Tab-separated table of C-alpha atoms in Angstrom:
chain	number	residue	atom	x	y	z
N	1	UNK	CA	111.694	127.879	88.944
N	2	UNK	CA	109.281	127.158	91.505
N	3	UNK	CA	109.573	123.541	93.072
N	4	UNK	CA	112.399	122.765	90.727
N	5	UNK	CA	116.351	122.733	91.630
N	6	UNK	CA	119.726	122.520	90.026
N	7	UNK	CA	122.041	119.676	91.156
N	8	UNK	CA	125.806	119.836	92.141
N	9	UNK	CA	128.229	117.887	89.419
N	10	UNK	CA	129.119	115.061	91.262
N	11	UNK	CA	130.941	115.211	87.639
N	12	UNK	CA	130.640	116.806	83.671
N	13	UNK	CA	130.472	112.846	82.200
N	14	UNK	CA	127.606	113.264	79.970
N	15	UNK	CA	128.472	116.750	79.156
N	16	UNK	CA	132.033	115.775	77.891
N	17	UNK	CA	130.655	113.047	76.074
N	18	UNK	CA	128.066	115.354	74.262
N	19	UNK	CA	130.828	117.216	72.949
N	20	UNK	CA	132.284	114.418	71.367
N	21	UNK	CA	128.963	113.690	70.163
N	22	UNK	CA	128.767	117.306	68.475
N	23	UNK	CA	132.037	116.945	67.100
N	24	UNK	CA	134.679	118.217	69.251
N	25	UNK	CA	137.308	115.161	69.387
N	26	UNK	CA	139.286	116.994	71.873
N	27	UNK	CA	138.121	117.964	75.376
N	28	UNK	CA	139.761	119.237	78.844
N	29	UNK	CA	138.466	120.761	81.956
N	30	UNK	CA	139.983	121.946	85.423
N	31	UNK	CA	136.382	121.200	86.513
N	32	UNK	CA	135.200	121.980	90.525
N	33	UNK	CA	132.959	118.530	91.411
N	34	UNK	CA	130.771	117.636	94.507
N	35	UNK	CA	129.928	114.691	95.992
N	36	UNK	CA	128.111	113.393	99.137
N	37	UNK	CA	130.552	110.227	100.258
N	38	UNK	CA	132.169	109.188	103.178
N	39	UNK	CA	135.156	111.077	104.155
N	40	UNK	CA	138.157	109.640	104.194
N	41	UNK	CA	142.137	110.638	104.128
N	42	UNK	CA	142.273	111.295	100.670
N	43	UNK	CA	138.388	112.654	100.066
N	44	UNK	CA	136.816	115.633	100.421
N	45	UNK	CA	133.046	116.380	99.463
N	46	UNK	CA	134.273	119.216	97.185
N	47	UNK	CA	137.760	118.926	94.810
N	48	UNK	CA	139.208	119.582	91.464
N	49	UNK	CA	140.062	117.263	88.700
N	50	UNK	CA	142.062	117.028	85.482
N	51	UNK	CA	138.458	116.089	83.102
N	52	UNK	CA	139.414	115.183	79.526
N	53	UNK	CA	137.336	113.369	76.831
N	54	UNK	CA	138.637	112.275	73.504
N	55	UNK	CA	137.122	110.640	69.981
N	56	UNK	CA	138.613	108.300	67.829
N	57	UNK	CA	141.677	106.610	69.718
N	58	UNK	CA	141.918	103.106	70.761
N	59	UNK	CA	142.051	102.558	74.547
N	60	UNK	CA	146.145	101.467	74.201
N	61	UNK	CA	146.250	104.572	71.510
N	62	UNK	CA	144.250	106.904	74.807
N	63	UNK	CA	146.576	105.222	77.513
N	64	UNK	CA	149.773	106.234	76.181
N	65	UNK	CA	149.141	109.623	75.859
N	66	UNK	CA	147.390	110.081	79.482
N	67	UNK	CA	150.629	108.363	80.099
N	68	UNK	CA	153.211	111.271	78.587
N	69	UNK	CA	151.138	113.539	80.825
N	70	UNK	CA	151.456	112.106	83.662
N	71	UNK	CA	155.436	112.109	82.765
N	72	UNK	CA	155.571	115.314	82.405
N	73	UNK	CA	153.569	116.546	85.404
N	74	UNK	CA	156.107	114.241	87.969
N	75	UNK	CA	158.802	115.576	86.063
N	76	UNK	CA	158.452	119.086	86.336
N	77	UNK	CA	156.735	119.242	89.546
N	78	UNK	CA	158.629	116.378	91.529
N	79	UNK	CA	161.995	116.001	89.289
N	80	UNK	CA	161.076	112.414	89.611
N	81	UNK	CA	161.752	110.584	86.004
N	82	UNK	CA	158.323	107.910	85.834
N	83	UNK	CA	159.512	104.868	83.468
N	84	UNK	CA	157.556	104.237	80.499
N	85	UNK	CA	155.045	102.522	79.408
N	86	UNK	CA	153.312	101.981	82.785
N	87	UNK	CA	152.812	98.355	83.906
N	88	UNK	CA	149.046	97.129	83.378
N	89	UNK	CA	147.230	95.135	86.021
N	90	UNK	CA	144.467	93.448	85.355
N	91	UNK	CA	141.344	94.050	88.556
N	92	UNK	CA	141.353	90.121	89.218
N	93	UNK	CA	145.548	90.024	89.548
N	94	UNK	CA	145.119	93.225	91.481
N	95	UNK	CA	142.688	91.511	94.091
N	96	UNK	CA	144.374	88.035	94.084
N	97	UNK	CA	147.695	89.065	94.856
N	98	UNK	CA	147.071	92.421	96.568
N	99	UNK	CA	143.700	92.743	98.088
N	100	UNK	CA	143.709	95.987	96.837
N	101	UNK	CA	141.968	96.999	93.472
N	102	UNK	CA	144.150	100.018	94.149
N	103	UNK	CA	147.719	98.183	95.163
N	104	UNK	CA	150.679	99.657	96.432
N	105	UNK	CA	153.308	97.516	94.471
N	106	UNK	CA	156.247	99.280	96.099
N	107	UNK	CA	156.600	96.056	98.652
N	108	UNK	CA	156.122	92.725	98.143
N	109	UNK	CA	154.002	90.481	100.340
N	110	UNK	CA	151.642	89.139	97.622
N	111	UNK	CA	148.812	87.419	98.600
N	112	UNK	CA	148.944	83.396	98.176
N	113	UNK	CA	146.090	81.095	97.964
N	114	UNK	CA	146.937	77.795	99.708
N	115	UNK	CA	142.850	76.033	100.191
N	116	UNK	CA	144.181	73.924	97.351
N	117	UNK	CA	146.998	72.725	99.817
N	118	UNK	CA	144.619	72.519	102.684
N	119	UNK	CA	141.829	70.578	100.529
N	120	UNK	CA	141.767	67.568	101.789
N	121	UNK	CA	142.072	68.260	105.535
N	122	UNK	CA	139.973	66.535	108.544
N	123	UNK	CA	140.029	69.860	110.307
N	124	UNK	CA	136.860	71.429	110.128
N	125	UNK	CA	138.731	75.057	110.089
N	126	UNK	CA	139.996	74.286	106.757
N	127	UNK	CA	137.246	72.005	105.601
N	128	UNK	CA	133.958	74.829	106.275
N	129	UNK	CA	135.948	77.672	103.777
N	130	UNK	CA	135.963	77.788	100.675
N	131	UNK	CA	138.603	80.135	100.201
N	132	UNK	CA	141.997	80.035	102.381
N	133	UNK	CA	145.018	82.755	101.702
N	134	UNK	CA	147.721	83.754	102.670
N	135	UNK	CA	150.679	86.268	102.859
N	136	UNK	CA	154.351	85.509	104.444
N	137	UNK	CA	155.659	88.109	106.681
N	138	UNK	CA	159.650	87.409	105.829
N	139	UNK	CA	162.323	87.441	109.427
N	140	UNK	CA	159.406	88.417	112.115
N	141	UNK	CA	157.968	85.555	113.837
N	142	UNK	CA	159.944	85.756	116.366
N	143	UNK	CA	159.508	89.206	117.045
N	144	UNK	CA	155.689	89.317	116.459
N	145	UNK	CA	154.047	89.236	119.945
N	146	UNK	CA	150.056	87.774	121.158
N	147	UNK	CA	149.213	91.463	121.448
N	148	UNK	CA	150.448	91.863	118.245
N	149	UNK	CA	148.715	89.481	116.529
N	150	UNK	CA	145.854	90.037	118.306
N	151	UNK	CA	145.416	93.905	116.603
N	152	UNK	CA	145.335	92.072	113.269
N	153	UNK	CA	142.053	90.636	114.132
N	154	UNK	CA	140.940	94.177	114.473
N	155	UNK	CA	142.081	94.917	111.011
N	156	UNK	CA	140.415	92.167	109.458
N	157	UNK	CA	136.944	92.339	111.425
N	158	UNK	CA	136.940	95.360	109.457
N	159	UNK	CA	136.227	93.342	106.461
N	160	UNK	CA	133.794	90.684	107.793
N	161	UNK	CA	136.716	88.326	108.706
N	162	UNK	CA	136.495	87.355	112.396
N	163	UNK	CA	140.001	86.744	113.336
N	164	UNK	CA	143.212	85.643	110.953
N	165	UNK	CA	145.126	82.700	112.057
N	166	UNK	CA	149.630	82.277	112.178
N	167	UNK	CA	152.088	79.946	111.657
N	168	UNK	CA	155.678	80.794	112.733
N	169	UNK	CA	158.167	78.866	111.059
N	170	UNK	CA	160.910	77.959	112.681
N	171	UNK	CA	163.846	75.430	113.566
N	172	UNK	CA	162.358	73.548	110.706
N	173	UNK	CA	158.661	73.314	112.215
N	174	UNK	CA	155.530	75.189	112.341
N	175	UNK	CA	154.064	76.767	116.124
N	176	UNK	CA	151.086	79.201	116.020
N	177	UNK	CA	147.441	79.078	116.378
N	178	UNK	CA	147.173	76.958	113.612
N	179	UNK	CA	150.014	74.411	114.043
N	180	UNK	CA	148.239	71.891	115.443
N	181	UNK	CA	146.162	71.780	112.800
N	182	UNK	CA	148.507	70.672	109.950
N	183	UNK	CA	149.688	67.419	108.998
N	184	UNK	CA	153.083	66.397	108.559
N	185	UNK	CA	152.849	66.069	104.536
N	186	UNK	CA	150.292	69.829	104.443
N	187	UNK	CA	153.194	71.148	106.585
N	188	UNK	CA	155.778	70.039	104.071
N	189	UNK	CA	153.587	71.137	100.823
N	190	UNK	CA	153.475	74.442	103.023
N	191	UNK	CA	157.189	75.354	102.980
N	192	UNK	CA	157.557	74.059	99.346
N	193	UNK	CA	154.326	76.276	98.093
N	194	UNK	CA	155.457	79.452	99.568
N	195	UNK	CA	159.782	79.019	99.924
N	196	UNK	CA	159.416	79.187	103.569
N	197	UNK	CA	162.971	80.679	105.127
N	198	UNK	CA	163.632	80.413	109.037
N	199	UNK	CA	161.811	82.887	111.306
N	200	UNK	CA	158.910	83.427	108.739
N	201	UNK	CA	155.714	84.376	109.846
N	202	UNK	CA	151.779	83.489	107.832
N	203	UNK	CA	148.781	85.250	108.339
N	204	UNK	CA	146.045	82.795	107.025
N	205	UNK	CA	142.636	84.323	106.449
N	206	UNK	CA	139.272	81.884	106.343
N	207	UNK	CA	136.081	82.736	104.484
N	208	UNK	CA	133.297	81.308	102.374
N	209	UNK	CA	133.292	84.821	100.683
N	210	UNK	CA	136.467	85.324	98.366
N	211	UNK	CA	136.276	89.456	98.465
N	212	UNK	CA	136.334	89.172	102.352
N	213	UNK	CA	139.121	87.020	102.501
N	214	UNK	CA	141.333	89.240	99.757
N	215	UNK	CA	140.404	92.455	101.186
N	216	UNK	CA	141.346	91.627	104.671
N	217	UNK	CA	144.980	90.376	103.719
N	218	UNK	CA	145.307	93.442	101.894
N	219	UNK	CA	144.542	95.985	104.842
N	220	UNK	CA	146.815	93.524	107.091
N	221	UNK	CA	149.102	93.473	104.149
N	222	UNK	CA	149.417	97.628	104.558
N	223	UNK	CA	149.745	97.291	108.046
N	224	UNK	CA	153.361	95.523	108.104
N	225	UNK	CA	154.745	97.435	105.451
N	226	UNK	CA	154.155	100.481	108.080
N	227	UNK	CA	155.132	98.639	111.162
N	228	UNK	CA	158.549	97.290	108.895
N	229	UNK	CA	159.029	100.470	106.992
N	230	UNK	CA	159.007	98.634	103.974
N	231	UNK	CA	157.843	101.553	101.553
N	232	UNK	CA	161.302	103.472	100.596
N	233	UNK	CA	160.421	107.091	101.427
N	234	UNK	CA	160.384	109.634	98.070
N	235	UNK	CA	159.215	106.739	95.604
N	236	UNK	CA	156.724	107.299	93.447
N	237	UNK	CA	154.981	103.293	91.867
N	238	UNK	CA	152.697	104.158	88.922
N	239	UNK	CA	150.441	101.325	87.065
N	240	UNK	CA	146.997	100.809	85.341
N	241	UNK	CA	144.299	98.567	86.972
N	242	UNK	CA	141.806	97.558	84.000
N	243	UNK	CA	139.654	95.001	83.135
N	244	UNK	CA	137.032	95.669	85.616
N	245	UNK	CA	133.951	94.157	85.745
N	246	UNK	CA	131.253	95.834	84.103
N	247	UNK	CA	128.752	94.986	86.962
N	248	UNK	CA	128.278	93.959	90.390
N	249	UNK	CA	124.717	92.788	92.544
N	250	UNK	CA	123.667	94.794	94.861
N	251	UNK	CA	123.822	92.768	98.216
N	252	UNK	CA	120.194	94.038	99.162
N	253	UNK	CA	117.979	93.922	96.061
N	254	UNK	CA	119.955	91.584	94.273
N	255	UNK	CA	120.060	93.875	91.072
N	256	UNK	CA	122.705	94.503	88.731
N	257	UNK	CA	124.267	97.935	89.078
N	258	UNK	CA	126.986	99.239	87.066
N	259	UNK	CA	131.149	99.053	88.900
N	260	UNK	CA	131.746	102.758	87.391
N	261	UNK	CA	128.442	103.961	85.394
N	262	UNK	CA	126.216	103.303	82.938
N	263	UNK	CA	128.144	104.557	79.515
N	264	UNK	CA	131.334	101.868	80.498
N	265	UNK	CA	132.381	99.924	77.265
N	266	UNK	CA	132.139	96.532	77.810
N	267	UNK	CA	135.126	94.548	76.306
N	268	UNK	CA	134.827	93.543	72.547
N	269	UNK	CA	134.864	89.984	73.185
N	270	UNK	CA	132.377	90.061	75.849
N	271	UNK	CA	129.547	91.502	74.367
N	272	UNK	CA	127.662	88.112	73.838
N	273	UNK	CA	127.749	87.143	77.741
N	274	UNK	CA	125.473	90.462	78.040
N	275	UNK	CA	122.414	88.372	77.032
N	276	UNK	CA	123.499	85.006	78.992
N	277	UNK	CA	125.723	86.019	82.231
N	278	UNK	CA	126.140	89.465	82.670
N	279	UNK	CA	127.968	89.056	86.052
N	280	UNK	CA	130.815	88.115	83.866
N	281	UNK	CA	131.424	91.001	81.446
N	282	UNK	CA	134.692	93.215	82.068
N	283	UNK	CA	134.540	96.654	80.634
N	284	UNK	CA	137.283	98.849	79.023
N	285	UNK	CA	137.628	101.122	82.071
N	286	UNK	CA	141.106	101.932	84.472
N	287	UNK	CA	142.321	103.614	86.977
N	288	UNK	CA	145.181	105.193	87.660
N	289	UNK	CA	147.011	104.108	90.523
N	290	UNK	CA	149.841	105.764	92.257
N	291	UNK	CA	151.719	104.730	95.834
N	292	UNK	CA	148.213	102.997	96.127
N	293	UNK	CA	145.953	105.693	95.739
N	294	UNK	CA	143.295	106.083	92.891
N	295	UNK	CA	144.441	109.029	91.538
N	296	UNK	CA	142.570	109.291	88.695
N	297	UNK	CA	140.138	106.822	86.629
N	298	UNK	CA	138.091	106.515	83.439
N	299	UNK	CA	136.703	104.269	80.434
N	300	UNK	CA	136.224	104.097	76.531
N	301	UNK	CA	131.893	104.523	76.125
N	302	UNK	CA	129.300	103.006	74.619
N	303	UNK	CA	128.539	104.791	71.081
N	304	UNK	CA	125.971	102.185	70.152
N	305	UNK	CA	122.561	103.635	71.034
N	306	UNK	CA	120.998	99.565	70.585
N	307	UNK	CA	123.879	98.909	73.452
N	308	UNK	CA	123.352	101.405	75.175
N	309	UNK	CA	119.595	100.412	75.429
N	310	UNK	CA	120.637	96.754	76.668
N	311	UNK	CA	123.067	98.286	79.394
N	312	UNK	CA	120.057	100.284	80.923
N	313	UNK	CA	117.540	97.196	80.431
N	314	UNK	CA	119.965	95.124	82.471
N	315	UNK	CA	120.394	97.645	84.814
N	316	UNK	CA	116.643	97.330	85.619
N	317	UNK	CA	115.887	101.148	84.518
N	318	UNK	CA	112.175	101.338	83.072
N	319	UNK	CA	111.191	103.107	80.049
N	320	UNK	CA	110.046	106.632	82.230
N	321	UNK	CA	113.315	106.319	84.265
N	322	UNK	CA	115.830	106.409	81.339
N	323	UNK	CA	113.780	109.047	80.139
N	324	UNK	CA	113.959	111.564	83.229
N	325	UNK	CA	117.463	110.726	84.508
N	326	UNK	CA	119.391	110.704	80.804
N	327	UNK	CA	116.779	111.778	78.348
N	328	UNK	CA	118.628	114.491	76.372
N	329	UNK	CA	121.852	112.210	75.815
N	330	UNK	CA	119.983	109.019	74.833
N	331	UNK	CA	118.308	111.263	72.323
N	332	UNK	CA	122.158	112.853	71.137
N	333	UNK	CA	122.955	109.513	70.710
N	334	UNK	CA	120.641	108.760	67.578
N	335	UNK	CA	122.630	111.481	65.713
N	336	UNK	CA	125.697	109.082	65.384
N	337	UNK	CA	128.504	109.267	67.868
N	338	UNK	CA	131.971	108.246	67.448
N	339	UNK	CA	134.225	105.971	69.497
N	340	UNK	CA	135.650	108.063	72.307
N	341	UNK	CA	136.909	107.601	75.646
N	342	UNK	CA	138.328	109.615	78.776
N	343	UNK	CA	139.599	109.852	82.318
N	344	UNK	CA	139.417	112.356	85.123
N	345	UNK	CA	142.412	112.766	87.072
N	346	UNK	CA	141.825	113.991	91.001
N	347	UNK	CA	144.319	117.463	91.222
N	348	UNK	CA	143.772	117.576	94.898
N	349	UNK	CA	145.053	113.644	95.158
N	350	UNK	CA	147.797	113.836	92.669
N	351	UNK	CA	149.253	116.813	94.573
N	352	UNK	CA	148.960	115.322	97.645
N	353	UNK	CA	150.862	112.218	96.116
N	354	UNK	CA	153.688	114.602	94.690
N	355	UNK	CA	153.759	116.370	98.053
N	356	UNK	CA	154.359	113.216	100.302
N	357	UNK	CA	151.437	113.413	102.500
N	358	UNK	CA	148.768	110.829	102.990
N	359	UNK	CA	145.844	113.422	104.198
N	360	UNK	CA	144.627	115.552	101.112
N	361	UNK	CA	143.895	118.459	103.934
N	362	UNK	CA	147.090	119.294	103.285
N	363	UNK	CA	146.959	120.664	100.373
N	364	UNK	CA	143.719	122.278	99.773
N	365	UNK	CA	142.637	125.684	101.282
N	366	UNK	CA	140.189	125.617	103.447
N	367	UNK	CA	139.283	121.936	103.803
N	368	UNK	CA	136.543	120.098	105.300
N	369	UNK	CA	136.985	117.992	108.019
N	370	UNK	CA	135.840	114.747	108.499
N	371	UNK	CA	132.808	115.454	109.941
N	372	UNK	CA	132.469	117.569	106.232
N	373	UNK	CA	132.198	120.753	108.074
N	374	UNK	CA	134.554	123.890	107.412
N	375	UNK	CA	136.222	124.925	110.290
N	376	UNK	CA	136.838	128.366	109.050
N	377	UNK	CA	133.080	129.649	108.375
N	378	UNK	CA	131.410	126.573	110.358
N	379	UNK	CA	129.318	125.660	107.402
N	380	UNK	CA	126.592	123.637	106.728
N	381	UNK	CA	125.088	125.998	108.877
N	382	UNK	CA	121.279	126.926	109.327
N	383	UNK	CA	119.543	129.633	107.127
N	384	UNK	CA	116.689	132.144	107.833
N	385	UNK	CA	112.568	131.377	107.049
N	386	UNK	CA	113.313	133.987	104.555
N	387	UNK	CA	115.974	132.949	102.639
N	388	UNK	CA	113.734	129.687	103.174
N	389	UNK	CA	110.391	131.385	102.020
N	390	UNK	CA	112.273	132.658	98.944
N	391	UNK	CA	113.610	129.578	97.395
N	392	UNK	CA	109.995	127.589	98.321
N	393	UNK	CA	111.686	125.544	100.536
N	394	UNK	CA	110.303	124.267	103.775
N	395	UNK	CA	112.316	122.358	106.280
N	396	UNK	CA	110.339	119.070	107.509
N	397	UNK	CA	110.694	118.710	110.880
């Protein structure tokens, strides 16, 4: 196969799909994937998931059973009864209150949005953003030093946020970097809005761009439930996230590209935006979510091969390129396919979750580090001109 090559599965998605196609309605896989992302805590370029595909089930019909499973796997492997049915969260709630589309709902601090407070404002702080938000850190302003502070803007700069503001309640009155700021009536609408209590403590986050704003209050959000210990050790918080959008634009190009991939059900009643506003189309995918960590994610598919022909066109994929990249399952779709749907659950991640550590190295043999080399056997490592020579290879320099 000279000049050709086989490709790692980053996973089996159209595979499993094609066997619904050829009539298997049931499918699972303990299936070995790759993938070439950034490593993280819980990532690792090689891992294991749970794969499993199924035909003819509603997405509530699919949900409830992934749910039993996931009952019985914290049952016998943790002892740890999960209530039933799991809570649903829609992506939009989960960003507007956590930050997070993966939230850890085992604390509280919710995100607030308070622009609507500061709207008509002469300070030009509060005047230049479109979006203001956010969270109350309960008993702590006191306690809650400059330097302190000061590492939050650290957090947040991670997330295109320059620096967060405060306001410490107490005695009755605001002090902070943004006291000065407030009037006596947005000061009173303040306390009312959010229940202020004595010794309370705000983190207010400015931006023109909503994501940046959400996201940052979320990190900063994770960071006092650490410092306070707020997350009860042993507990285990398990919910759906759905209702995702369908698409996002790529910041460079400007092109539509698809939130999970290109065979995501759009949601029943959104199917006419597809020809008008795209940008606005949620699809029938979720994730998992467990002590806020993805642990696992899927999506009912398009079985419509005329919808499936609109997805690509809006995805900007030519004629050639559809053909090339997905030729053999566009042409299994003309054969009639029947509703079906599926999620992959991350084995590595959910025992890392059961275990009680936050660093998926723990429980794998043999892990990468996170420079994605092995330790162990050193590898990526270089190979000989004749290993190179045999394969047709040649290294450019």
């Amino acid at each position: 196969h000279k000049g050709s090559f086989y490709a790692l599965p980053q996973s089996p998605q159209t595979y499993k799909q094609l066997l619904m196609i050829a009539g298997f309605e049931r499918y699972y896989q303990i299936a070995r994937c790759f993938r070439d992302e950034d490593l993280r805590a819980d990532r690792q370029p090689d891992f294991t998931q749970i794969d499993i595909e199924t035909s003819f089930l509603t997405m509530d019909e699919f949900l409830d059973i992934m749910e039993g499973l996931l009952h019985h796997i914290f049952k016998k492997v943790a002892s740890y009864e999960v209530k039933l049915p799991l809570r649903r969260l829609s992506y939009k709630d989960a960003m507007e209150n956590y930050g997070s589309d993966k939230p850890d709902t085992r604390f509280e601090l919710k995100i607030r949005d308070i622009k609507f407070v500061l709207a008509s404002s002469s300070a030009n702080l509060f005047k230049d953003h479109a979006f203001i938000n956010t969270i109350v850190v309960p008993g702590v302003a006191k306690a809650t030093s400059r330097k302190a502070l000061d590492e939050l803007n650290l957090i947040s700069q991670k997330y295109n946020i320059r620096s967060v503001g405060n306001l410490k309640f107490n005695d009755g009155d605001f002090n902070g970097s943004l006291a000065k700021l407030l009037t006596e009536k947005e000061k009173s609408d303040l306390v009312k809005l959010l229940n202020l209590k004595e010794d309370d403590l705000l983190i207010v986050a400015f931006s023109n761009v909503k994501r940046d704003v959400l996201t940052a209050l979320g990190a900063i959000r994770l960071h006092f439930a650490k410092q306070l210990n707020l997350i009860e050790p042993g507990t285990f918080d398990l919910l759906w996230v759905y209702r995702f959008p369908l698409f996002s634009k790529d910041s460079v190009t400007g092109k539509f590209v698809s939130e999970h991939h290109q065979f995501t059900m759009p949601l029943d009643e959104h199917l006419h935006l597809l020809d008008t506003e795209p940008e606005k189309v949620l699809s029938q995918a979720y994730d998992i979510v467990i002590n806020g960590n993805e642990a696992g994610g899927g999506s009912m598919r398009i079985y419509d091969q005329d919808l499936q022909a609109k997805i690509f066109n809006i995805l900007g994929m030519s004629e050639e390129e559809i053909a090339n990249t997905f030729g053999y399952f566009i042409e299994a779709l003309k054969y009639g396919t029947p509703p079906h749907g599926g999620i992959a659950f991350g084995l590595d991640r959910l025992t890392m979750i059961i275990s009680g550590t936050d660093n998926i190295r723990d429980v794998i043999s043999f892990p990468k580090n996170v420079a994605a080399v092995c330790p162990m056997s050193e590898e990526p490592g270089p190979v000989s001109k004749e290993q190179l020579d045999e394969l047709h290879i040649k290294i450019k320099e």
